[in-house]
Short mmCIF file of N, CA and C in Angstrom, two decimals:
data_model
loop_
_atom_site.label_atom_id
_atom_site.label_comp_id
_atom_site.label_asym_id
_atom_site.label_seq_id
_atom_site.Cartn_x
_atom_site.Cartn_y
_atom_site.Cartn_z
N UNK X 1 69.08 -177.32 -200.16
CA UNK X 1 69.70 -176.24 -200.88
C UNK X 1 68.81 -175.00 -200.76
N UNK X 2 69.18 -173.68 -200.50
CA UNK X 2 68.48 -172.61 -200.20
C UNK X 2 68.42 -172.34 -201.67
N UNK X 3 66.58 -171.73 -201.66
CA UNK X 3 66.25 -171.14 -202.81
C UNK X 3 66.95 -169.59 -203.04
N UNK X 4 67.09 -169.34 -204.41
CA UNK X 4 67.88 -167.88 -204.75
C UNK X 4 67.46 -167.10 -205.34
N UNK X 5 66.86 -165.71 -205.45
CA UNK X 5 66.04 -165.05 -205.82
C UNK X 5 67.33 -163.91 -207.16
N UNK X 6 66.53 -163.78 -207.92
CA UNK X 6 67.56 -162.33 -208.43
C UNK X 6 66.57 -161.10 -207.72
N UNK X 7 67.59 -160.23 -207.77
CA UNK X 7 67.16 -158.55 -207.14
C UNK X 7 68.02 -157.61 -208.56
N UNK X 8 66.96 -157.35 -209.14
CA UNK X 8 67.28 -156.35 -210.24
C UNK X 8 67.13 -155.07 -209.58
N UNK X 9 68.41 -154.16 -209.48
CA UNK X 9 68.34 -152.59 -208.81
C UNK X 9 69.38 -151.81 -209.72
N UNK X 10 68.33 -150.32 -209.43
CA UNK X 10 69.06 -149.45 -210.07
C UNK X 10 70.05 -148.50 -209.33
N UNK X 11 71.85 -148.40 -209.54
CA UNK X 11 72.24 -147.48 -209.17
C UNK X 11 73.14 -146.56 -209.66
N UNK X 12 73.41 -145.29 -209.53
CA UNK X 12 74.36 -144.32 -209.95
C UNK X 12 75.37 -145.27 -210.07
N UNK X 13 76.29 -144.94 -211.57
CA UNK X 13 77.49 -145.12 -211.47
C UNK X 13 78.10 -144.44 -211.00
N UNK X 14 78.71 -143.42 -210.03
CA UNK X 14 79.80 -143.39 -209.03
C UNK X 14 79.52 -144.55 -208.03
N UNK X 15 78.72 -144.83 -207.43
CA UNK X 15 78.18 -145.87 -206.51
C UNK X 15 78.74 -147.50 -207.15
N UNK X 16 78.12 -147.05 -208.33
CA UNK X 16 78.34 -148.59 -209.03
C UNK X 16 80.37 -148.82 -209.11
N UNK X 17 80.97 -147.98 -209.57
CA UNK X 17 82.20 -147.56 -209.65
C UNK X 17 83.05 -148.53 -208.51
N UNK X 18 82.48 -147.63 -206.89
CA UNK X 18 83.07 -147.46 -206.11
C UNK X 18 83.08 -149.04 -205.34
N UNK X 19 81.60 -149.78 -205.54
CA UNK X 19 81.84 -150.99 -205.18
C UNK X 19 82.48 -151.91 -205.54
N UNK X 20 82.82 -151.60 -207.07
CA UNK X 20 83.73 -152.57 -207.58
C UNK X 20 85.02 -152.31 -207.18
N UNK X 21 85.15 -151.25 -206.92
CA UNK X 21 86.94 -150.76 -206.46
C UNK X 21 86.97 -151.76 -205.13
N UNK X 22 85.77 -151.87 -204.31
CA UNK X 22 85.86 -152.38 -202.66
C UNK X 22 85.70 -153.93 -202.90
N UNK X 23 85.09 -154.74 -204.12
CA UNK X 23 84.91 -155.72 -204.24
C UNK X 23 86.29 -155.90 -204.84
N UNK X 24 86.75 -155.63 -205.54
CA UNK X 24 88.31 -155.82 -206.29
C UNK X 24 89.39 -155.64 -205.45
N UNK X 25 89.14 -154.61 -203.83
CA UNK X 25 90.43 -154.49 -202.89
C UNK X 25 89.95 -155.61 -201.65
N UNK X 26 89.54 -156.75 -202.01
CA UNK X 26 89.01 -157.81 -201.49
C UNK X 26 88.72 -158.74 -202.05
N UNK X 27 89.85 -158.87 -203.49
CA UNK X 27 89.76 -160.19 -204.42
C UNK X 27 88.51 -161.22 -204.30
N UNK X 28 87.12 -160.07 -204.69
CA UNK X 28 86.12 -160.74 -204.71
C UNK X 28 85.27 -160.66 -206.11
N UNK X 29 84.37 -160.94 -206.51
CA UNK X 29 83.70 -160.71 -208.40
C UNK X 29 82.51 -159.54 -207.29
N UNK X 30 82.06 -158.74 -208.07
CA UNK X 30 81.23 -157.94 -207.21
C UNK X 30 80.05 -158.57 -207.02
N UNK X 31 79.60 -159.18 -207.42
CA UNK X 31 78.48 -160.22 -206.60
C UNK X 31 78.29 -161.38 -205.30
N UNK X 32 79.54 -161.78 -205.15
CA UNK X 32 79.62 -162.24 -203.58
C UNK X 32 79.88 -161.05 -202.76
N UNK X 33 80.63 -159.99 -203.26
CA UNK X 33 80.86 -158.70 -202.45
C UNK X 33 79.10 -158.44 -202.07
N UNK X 34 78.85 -158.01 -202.80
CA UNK X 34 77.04 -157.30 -202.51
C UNK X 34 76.38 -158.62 -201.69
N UNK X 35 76.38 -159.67 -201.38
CA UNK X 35 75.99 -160.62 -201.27
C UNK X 35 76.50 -160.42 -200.03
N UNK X 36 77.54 -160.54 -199.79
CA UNK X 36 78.04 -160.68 -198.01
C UNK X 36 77.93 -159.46 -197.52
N UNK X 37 78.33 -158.25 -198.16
CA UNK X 37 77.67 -157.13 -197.51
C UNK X 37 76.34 -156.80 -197.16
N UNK X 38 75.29 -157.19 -197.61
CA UNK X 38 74.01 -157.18 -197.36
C UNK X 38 73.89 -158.12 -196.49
N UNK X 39 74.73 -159.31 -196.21
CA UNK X 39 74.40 -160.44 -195.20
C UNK X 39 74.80 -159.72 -193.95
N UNK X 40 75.99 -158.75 -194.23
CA UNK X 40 76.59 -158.60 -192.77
C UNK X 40 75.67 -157.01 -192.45
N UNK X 41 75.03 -156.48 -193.32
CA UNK X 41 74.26 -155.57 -192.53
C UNK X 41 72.81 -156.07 -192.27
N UNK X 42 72.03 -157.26 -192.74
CA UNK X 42 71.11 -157.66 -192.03
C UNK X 42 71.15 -158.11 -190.80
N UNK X 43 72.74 -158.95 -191.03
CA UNK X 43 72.77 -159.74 -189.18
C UNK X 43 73.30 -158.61 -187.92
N UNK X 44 73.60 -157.39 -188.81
CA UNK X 44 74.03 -156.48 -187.89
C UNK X 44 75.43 -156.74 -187.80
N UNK X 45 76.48 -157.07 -188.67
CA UNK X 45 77.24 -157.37 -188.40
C UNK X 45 78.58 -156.32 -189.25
N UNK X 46 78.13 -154.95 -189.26
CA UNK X 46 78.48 -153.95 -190.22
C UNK X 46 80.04 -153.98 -189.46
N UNK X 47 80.23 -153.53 -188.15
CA UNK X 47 81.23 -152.73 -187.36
C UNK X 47 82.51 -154.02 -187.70
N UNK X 48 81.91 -155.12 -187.30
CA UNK X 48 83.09 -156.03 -187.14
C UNK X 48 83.45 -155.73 -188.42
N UNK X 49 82.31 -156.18 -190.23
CA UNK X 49 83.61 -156.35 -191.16
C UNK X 49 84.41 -155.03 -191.14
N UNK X 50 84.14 -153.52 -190.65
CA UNK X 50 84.91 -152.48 -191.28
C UNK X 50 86.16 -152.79 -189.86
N UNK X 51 85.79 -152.91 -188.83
CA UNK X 51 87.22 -153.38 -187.87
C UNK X 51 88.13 -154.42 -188.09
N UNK X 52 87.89 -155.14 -189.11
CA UNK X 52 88.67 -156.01 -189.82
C UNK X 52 89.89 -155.84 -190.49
N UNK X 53 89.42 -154.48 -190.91
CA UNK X 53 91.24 -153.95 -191.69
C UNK X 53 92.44 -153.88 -190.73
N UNK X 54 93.31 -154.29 -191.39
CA UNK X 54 94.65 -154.07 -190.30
C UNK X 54 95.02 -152.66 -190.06
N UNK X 55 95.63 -152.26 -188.99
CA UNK X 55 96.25 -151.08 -188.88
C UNK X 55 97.21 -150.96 -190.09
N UNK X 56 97.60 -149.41 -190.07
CA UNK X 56 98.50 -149.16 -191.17
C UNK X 56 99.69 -149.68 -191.14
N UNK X 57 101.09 -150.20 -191.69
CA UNK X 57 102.03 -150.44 -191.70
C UNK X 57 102.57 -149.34 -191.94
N UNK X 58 103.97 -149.20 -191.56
CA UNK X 58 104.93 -147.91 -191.59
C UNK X 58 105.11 -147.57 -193.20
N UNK X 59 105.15 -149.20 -194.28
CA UNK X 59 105.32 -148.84 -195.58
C UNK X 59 104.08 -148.40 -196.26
N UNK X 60 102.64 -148.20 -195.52
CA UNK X 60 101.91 -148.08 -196.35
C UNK X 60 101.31 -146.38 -195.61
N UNK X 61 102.09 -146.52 -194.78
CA UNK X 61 101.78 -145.10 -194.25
C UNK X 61 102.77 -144.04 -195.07
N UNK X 62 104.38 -144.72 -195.71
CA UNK X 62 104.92 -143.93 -196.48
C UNK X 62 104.06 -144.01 -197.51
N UNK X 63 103.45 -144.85 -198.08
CA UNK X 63 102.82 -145.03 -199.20
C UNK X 63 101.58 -143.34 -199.48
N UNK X 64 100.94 -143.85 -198.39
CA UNK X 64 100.12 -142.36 -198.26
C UNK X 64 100.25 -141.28 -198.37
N UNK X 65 101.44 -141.22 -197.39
CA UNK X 65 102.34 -139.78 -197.15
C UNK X 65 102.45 -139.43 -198.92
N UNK X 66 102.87 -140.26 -199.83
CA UNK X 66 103.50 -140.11 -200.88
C UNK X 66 102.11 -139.64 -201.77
N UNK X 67 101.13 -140.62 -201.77
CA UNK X 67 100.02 -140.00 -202.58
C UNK X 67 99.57 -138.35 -201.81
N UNK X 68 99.41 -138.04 -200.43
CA UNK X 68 99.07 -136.98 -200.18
C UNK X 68 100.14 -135.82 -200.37
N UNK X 69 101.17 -136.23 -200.77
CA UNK X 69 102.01 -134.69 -201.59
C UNK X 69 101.84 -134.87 -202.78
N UNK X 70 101.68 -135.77 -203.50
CA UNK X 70 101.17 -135.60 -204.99
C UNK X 70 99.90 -134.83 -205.40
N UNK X 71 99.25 -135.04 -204.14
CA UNK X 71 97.74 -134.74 -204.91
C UNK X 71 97.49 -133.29 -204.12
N UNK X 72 98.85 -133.21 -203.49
CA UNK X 72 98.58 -131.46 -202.95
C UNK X 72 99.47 -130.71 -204.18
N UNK X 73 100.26 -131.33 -204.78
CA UNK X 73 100.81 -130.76 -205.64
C UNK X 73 100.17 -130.13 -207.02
N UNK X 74 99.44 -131.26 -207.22
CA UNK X 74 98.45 -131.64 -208.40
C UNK X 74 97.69 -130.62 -208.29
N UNK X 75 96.97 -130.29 -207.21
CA UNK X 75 95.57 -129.38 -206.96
C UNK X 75 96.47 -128.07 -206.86
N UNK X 76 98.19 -127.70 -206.56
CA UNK X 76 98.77 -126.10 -206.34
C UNK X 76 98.62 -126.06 -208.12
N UNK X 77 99.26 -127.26 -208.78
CA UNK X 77 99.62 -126.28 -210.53
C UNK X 77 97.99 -126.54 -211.39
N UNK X 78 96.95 -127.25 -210.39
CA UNK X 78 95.16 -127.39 -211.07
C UNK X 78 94.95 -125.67 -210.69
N UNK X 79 94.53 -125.96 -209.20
CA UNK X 79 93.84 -124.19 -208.85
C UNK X 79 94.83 -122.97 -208.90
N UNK X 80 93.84 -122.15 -208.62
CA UNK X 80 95.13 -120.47 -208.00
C UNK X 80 94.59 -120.65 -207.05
N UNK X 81 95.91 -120.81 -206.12
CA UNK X 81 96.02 -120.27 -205.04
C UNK X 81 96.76 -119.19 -204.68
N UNK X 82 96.49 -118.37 -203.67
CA UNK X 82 97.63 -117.43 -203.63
C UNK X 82 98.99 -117.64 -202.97
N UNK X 83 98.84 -118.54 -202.14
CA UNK X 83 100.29 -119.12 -201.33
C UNK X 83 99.86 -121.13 -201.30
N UNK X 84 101.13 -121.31 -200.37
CA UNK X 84 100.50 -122.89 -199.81
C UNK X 84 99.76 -122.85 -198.97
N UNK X 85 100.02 -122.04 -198.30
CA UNK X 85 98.63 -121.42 -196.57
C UNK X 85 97.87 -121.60 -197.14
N UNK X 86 96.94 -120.76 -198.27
CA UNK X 86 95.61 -120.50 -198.54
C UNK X 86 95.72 -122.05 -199.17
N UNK X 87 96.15 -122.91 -199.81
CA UNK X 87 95.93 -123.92 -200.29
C UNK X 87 95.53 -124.69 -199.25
N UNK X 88 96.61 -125.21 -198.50
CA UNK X 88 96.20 -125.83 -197.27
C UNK X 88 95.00 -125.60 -196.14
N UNK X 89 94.73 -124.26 -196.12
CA UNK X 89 93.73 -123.70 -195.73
C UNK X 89 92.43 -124.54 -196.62
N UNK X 90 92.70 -124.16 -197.44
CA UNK X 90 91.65 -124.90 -198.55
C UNK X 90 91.01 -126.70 -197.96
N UNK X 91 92.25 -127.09 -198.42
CA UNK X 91 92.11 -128.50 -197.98
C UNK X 91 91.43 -128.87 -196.34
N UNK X 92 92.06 -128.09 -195.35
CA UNK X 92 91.76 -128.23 -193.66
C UNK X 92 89.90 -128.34 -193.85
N UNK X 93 89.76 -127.45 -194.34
CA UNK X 93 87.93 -127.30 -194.80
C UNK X 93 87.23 -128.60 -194.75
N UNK X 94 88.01 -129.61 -195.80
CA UNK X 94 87.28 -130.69 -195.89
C UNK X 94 87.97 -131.89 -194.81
N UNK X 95 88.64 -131.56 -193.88
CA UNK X 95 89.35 -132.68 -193.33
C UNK X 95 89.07 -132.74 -191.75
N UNK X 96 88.73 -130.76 -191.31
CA UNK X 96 88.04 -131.10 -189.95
C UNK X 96 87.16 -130.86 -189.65
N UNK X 97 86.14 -131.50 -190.54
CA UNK X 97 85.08 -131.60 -189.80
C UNK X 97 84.52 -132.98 -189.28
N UNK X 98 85.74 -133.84 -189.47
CA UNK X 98 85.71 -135.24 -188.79
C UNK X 98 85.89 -135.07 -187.42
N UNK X 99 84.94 -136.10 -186.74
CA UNK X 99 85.08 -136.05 -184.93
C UNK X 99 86.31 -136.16 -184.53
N UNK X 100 86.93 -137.00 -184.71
CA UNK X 100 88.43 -137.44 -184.41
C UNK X 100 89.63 -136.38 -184.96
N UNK X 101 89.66 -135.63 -185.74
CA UNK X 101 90.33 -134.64 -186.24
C UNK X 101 90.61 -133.50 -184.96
N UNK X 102 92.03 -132.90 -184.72
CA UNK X 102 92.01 -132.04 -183.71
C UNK X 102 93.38 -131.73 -183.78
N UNK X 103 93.98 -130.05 -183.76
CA UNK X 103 95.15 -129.62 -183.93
C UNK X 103 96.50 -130.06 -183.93
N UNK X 104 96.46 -131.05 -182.95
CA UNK X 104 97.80 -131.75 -183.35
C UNK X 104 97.98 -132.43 -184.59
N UNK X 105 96.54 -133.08 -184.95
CA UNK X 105 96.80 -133.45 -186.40
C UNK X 105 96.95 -132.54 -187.62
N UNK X 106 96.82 -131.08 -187.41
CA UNK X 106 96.52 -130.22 -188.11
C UNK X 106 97.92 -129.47 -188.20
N UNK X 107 98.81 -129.25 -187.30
CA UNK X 107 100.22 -129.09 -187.10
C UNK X 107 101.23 -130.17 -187.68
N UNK X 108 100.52 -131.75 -187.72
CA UNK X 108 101.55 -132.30 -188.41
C UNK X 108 101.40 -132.28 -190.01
N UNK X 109 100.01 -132.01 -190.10
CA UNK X 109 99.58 -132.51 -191.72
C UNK X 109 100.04 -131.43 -192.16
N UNK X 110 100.12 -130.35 -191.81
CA UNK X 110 101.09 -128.97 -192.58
C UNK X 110 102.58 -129.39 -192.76
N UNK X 111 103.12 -129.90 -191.52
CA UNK X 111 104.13 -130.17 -191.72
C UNK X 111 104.97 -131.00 -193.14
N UNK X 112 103.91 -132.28 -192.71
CA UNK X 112 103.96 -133.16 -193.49
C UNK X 112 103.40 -132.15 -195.33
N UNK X 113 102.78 -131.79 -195.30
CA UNK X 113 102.38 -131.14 -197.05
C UNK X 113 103.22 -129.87 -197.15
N UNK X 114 103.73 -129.11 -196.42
CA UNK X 114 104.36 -128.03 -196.66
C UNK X 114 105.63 -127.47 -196.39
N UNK X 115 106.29 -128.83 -195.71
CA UNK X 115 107.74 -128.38 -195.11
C UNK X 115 108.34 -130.16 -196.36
N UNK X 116 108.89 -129.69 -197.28
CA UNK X 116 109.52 -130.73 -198.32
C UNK X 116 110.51 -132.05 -197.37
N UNK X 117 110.97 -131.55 -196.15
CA UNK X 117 112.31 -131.99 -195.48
C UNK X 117 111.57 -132.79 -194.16
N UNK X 118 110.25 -132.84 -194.23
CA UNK X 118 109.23 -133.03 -192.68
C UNK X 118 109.49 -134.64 -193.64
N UNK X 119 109.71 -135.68 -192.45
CA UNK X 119 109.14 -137.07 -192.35
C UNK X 119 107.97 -137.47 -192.45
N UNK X 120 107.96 -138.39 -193.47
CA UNK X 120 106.66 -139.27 -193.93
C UNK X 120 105.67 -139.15 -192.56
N UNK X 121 104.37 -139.01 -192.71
CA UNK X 121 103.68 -139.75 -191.59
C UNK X 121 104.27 -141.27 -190.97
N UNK X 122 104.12 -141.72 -190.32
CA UNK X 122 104.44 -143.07 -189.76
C UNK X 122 103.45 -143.85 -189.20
N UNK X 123 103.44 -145.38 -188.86
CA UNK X 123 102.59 -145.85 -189.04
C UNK X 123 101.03 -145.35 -187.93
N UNK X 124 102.01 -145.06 -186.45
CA UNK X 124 101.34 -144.74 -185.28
C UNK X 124 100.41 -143.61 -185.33
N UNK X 125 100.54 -142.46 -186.38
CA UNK X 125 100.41 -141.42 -186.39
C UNK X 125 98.77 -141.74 -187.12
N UNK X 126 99.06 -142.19 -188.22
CA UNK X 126 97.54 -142.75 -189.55
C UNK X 126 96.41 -143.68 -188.21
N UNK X 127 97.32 -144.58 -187.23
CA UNK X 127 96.73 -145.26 -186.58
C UNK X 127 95.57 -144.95 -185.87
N UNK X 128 96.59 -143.67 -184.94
CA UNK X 128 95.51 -143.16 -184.14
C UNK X 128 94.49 -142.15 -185.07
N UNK X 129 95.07 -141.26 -185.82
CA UNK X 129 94.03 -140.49 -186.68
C UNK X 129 92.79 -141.49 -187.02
N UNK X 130 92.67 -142.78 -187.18
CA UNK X 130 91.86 -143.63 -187.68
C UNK X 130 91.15 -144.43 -186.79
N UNK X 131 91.76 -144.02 -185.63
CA UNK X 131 91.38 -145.16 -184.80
C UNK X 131 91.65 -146.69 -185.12
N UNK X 132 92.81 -146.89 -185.43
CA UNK X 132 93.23 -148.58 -185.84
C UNK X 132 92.54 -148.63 -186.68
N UNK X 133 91.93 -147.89 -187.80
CA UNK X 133 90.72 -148.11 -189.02
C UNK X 133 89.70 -148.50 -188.98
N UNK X 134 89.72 -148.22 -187.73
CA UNK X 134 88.28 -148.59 -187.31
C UNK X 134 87.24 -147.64 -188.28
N UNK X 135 87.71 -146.35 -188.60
CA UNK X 135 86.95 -145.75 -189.49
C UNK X 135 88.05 -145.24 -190.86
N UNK X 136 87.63 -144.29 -191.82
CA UNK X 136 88.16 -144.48 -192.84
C UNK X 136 88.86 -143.04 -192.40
N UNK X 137 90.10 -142.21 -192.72
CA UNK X 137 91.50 -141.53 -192.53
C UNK X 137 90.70 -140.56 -192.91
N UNK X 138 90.44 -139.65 -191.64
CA UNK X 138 89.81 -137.66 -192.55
C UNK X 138 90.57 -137.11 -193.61
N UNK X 139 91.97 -137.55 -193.47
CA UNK X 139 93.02 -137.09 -194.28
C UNK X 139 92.51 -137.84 -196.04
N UNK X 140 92.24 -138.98 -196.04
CA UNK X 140 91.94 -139.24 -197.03
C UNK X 140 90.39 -138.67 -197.92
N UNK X 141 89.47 -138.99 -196.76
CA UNK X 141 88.31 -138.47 -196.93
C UNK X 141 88.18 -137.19 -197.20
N UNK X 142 88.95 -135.83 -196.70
CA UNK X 142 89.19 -134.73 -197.00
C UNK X 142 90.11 -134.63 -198.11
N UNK X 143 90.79 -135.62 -198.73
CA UNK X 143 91.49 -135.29 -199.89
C UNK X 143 90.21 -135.22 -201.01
N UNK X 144 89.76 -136.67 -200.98
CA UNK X 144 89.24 -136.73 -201.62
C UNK X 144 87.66 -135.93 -202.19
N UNK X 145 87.15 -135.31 -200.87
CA UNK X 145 86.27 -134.28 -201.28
C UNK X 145 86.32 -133.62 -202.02
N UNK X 146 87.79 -132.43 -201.45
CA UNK X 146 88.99 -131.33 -201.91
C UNK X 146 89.13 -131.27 -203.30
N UNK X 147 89.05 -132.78 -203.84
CA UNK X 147 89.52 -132.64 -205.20
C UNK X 147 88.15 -133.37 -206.17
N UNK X 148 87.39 -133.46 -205.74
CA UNK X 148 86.42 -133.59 -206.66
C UNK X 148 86.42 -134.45 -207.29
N UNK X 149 87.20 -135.69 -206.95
CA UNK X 149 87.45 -136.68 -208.23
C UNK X 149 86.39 -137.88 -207.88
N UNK X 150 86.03 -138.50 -209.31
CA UNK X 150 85.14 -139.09 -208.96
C UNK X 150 85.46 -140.55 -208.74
N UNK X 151 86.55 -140.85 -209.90
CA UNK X 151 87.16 -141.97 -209.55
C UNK X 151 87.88 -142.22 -208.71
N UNK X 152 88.06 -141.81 -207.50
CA UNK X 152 89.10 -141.68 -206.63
C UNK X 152 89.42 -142.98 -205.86
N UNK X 153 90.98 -143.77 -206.07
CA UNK X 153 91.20 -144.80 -205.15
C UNK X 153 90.67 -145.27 -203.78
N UNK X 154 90.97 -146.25 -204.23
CA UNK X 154 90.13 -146.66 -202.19
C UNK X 154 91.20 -146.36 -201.57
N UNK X 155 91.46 -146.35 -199.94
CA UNK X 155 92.27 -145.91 -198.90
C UNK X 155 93.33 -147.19 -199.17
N UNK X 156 93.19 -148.75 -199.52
CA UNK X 156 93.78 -149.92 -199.34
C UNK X 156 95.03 -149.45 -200.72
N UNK X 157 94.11 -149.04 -201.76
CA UNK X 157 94.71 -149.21 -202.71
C UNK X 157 95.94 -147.81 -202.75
N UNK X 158 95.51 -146.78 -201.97
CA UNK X 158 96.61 -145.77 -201.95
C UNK X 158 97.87 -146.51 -200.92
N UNK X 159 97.35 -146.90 -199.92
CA UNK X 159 98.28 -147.71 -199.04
C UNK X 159 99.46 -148.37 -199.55
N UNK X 160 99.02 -149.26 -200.60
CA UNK X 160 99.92 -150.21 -201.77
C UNK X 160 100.63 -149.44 -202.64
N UNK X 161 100.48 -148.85 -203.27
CA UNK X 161 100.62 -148.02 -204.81
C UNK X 161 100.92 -146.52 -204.44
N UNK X 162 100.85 -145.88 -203.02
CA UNK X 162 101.28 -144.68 -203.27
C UNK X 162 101.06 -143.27 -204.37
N UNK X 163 101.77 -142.85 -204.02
CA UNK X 163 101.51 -141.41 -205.17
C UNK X 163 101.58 -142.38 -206.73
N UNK X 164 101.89 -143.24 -207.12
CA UNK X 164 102.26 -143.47 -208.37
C UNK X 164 100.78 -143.61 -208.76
N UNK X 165 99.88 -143.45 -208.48
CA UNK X 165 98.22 -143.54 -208.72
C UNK X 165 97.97 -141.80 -208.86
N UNK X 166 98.28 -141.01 -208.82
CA UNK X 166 98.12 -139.83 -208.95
C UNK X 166 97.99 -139.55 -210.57
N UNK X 167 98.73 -140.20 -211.50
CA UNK X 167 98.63 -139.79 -212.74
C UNK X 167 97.79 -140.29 -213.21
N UNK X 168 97.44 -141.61 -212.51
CA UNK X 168 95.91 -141.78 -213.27
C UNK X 168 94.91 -141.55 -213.34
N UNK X 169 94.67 -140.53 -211.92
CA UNK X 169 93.40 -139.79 -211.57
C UNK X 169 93.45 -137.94 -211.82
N UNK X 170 94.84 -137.56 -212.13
CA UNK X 170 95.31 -135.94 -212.55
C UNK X 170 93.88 -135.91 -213.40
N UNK X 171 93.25 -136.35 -214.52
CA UNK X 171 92.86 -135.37 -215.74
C UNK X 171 91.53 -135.35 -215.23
N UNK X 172 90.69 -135.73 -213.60
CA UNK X 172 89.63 -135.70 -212.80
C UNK X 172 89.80 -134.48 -211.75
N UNK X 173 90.71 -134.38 -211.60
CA UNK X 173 90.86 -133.08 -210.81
C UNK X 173 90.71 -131.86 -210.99
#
C-alpha cells in the first residue's frame, strides 16, 4: 500500500472557486480532482487530459450561442455604450488577442451578437475556433474577461445550461 502524505496549501478563493466548478464538471469531490491533476502534470500528461473533451455538439453550440447574447445583452443595459459597434468593439478587445482568432471569426461573431435574425453558431464553427477543444473558446475567454465576473461558469457548464445561467451571474457584472 503506498504511503500518503497531507499537503496543507494556501490559495485565493477565485482559484479555490474555480477548481471546484472543474472538479464538479467532472463528477469528481475536489480532492481526487487535485490529486489526478497533479498526477497528470508530473507525468507530463497535461495535453492529453485537456484533448479529452469532446468537440462541441450542434445543441451545445446553440447552448452557447444563447449564453453569448445574454451576456452581450446584460453588459448593453450594465455599461454606456454609445451604439452596439462600440459595445462589440469593446468585447473584440478581449477576444483577439487569442492566436487562433482571425476575421472571419470576427465577421461571424458580429453577426451572430448583433444581427437578432443571424443563426446560432453551429457546431463546426465553435470546433474549429477551438481547435476540437483542444484549447478553451476565445469567445468564451473574451466574454469572460469583458465582464469581470468572478464567478463565471466553466465552458462545459455554459454548453449544457445555456443563457439560462446568465441570471445567476447578472448581479457580478
Amino acid at each position: 500500500m503506498t504511503k500518503r502524505t497531507q499537503l496543507n496549501i494556501n490559495i485565493d478563493e477565485p482559484l479555490l472557486k474555480e477548481l471546484k466548478k472543474l472538479a464538479l464538471s467532472q463528477n469528481l469531490p475536489l480532492s481526487v480532482f487535485i490529486r489526478n491533476s497533479l498526477r497528470d502534470i508530473v507525468s507530463g500528461n497535461t495535453e492529453e487530459t485537456i484533448s479529452l473533451k469532446s468537440p462541441f455538439t450542434d445543441k451545445q453550440a446553440y447552448n452557447c450561442t444563447s449564453f453569448m447574447r445574454a451576456i452581450f445583452e446584460k453588459m448593453r443595459l450594465k455599461k454606456t455604450f454609445k451604439n452596439d459597434l462600440d459595445e462589440f468593439s469593446d468585447l473584440l478587445k478581449h477576444i483577439e488577442s487569442s492566436k487562433q482568432w482571425n476575421d472571419v471569426y470576427t465577421k461571424r461573431l458580429k453577426e451572430v451578437l448583433l444581427d437578432e435574425f443571424a443563426t446560432p453558431f453551429k457546431a463546426e464553427e465553435l470546433n474549429e475556433i477551438s481547435r476540437q477543444r483542444k484549447c478553451e473558446c476565445p469567445i468564451y475567454l473574451g466574454l469572460k474577461e469583458w465582464t469581470g465576473c468572478i464567478e463565471y461558469p466553466t465552458q462545459d457548464l455554459i454548453c449544457n445550461l445555456g443563457g439560462s445561467l446568465v441570471p445567476l451571474i447578472e448581479n457580478q457584472i
